[in-house]
Coordinates of C-alpha atoms in Angstrom, one line a residue:
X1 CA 43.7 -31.6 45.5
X2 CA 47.1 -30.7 46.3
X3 CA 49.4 -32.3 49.1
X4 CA 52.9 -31.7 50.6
X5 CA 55.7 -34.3 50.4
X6 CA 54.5 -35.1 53.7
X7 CA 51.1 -35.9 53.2
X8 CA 49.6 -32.7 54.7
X9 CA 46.9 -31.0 52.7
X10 CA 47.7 -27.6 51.0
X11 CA 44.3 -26.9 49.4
X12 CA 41.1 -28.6 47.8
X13 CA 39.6 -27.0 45.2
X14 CA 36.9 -28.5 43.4
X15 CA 36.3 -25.9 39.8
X16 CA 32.7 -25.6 37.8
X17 CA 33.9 -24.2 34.4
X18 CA 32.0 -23.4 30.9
X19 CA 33.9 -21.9 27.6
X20 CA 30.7 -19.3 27.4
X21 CA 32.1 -18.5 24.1
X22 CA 34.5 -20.2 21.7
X23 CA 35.6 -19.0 18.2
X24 CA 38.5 -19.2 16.4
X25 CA 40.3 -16.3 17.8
X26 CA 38.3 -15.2 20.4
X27 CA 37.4 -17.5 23.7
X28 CA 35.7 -16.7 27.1
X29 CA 35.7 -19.2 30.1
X30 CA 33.7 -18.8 33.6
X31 CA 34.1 -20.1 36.7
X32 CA 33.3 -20.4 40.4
X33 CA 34.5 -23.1 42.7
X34 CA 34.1 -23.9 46.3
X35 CA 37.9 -24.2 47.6
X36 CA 39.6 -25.6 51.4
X37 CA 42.8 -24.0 52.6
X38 CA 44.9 -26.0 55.2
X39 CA 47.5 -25.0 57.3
X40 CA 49.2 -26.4 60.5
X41 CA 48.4 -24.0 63.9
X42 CA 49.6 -24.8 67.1
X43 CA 47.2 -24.8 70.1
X44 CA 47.2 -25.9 73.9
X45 CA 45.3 -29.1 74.7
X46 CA 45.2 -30.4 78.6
X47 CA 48.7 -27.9 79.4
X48 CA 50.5 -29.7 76.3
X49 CA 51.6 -28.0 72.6
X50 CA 49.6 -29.6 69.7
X51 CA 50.0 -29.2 66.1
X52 CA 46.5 -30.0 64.0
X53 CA 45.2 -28.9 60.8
X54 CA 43.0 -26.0 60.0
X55 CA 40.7 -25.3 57.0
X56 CA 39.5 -22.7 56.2
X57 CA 36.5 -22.2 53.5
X58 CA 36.6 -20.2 50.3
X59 CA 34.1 -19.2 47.4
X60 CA 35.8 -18.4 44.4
X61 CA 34.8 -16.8 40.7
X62 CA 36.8 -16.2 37.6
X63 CA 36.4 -14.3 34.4
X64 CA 38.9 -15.5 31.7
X65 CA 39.0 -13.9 28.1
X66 CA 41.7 -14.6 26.0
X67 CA 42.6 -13.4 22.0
X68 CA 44.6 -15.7 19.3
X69 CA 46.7 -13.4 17.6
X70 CA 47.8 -16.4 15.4
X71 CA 48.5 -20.0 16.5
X72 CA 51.4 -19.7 18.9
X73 CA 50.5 -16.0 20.4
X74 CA 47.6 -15.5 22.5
X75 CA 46.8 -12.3 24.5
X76 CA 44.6 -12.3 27.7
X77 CA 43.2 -11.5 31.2
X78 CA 42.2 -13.3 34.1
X79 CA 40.2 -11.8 36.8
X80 CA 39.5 -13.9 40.0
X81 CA 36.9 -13.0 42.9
X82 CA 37.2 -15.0 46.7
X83 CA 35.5 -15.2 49.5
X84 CA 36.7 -16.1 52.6
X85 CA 34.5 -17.8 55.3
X86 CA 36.5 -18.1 58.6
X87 CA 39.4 -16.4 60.0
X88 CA 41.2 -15.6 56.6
X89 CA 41.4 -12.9 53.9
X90 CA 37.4 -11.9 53.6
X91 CA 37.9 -10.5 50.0
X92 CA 40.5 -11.6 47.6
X93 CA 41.1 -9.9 44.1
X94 CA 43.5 -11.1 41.4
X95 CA 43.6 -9.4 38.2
X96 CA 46.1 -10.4 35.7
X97 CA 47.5 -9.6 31.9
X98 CA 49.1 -11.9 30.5
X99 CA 50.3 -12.8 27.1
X100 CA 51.8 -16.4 25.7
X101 CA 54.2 -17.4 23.5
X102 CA 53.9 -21.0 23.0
X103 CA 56.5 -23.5 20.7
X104 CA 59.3 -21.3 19.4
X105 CA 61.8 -23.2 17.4
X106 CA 65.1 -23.4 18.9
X107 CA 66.1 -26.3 16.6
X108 CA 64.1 -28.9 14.7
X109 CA 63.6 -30.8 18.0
X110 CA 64.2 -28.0 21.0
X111 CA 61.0 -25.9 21.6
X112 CA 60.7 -22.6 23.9
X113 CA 57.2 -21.4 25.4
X114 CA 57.7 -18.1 27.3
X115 CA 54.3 -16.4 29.3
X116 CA 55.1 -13.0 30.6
X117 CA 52.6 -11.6 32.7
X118 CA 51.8 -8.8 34.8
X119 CA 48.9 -9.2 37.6
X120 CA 47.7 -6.8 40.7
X121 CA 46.6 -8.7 43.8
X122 CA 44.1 -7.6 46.5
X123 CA 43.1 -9.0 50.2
X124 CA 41.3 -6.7 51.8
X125 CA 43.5 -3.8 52.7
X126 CA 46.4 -5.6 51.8
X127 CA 47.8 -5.2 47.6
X128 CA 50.6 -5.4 45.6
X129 CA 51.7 -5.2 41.9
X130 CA 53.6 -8.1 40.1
X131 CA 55.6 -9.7 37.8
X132 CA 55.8 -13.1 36.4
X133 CA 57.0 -15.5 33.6
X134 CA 57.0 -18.6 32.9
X135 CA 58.9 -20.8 30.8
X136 CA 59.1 -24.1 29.3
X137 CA 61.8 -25.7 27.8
X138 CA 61.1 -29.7 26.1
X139 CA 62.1 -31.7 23.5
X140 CA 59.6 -32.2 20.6
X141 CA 58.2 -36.1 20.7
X142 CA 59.4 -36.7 23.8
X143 CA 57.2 -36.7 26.9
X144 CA 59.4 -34.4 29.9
X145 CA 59.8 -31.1 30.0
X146 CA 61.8 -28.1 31.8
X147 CA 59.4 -25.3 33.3
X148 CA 60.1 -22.7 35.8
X149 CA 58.2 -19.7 37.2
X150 CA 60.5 -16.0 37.7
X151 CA 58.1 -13.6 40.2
X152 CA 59.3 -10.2 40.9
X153 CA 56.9 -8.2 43.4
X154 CA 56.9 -4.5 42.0
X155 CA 55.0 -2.4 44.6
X156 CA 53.6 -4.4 47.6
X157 CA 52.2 -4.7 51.0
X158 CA 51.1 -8.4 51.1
X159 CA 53.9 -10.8 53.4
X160 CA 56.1 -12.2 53.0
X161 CA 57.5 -9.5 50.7
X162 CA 60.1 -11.7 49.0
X163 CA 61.1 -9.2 45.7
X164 CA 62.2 -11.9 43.4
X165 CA 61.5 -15.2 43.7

C-alpha cells in the first residue's frame, strides 16, 4: 500500500508470488496480483467543484527469470501483463532486460550496487523504449543507504514525455 505525504492513496496492490524454480544459478518467479489505482478527479456536485478519489481496478501477471553469473552479477528479464477494468489503460505491457551489479568494493567499508536496465512499455496504442539505472551507494555494517533511480525515455509516445528524469 503506498500513500502520499498527504495521506492520499497512490495504489494497493496486493502480490500472489511462487519461485517455480530455484537453483543455484538459475531462478524463475510467477506472479499475478489484483492491484487499485487512485487518483484525485474533479467533478460538479449541487453547482459546486469537488475533489474525491477514484480507483480504478487492475489484474496483473508477471514472468521473472533471472541467471547468476557469479555472486554479485545476475542477468535477467521481467515481463509484466495488466488489465485494466474501468476507465484506464485496458492492456498494459512491460518488458524489461536488466542486469545487476550488486556490492562493488569502493573501500573496505564503501560499497556500490549499480542495475542498468533497458525495458519497452505498452498501453494500448500508446509505447515507448527506455532506459534506467539504479544505484546504491551504503556503508558496509551500517543500516542507511544512498539510492537513486536515472530514467532516460529513448523513443516514446506515452505522456508525460519527460526525456531524462
Amino acid at each position: 500500500m503506498r500513500f502520499a505525504l498527504e495521506g492520499k492513496p497512490w495504489s494497493f496492490l496486493f502480490w500472489f508470488r511462487d519461485r517455480v524454480i530455484q537453483k543455484e544459478s538459475f531462478s524463475l518467479r510467477v506472479g499475478a496480483h489484483p492491484a487499485l489505482n487512485f487518483r484525485t478527479v474533479n467533478i460538479i456536485r449541487n453547482g459546486e467543484n469537488e475533489e474525491i478519489q477514484e480507483s480504478r481496478r487492475f489484474f496483473a501477471a508477471e514472468l521473472a527469470p533471472n541467471y547468476a553469473i557469479t555472486e554479485n552479477i545476475n542477468i535477467g528479464a521481467y515481463y509484466l501483463y495488466s488489465y485494466g477494468f474501468d476507465a484506464s489503460a485496458k492492456n498494459t505491457h512491460f518488458l524489461v532486460a536488466n542486469s545487476s551489479f550488486n556490492n562493488i568494493n569502493l573501500t573496505e567499508k564503501l560499497y556500490l550496487s549499480v542495475s542498468p536496465q533497458v525495458y519497452y512499455l505498452r498501453q494500448d496504442e500508446l509505447d515507448g523504449f527506455y532506459a534506467v539505472a539504479f544505484f546504491n551507494f551504503g556503508i558496509r555494517d551500517f543500516p542507511v543507504s544512498v539510492s537513486a533511480v536515472f530514467n532516460k525515455a529513448i523513443d516514446t509516445r506515452i505522456l508525460p514525455e519527460d526525456d531524462f528524469i
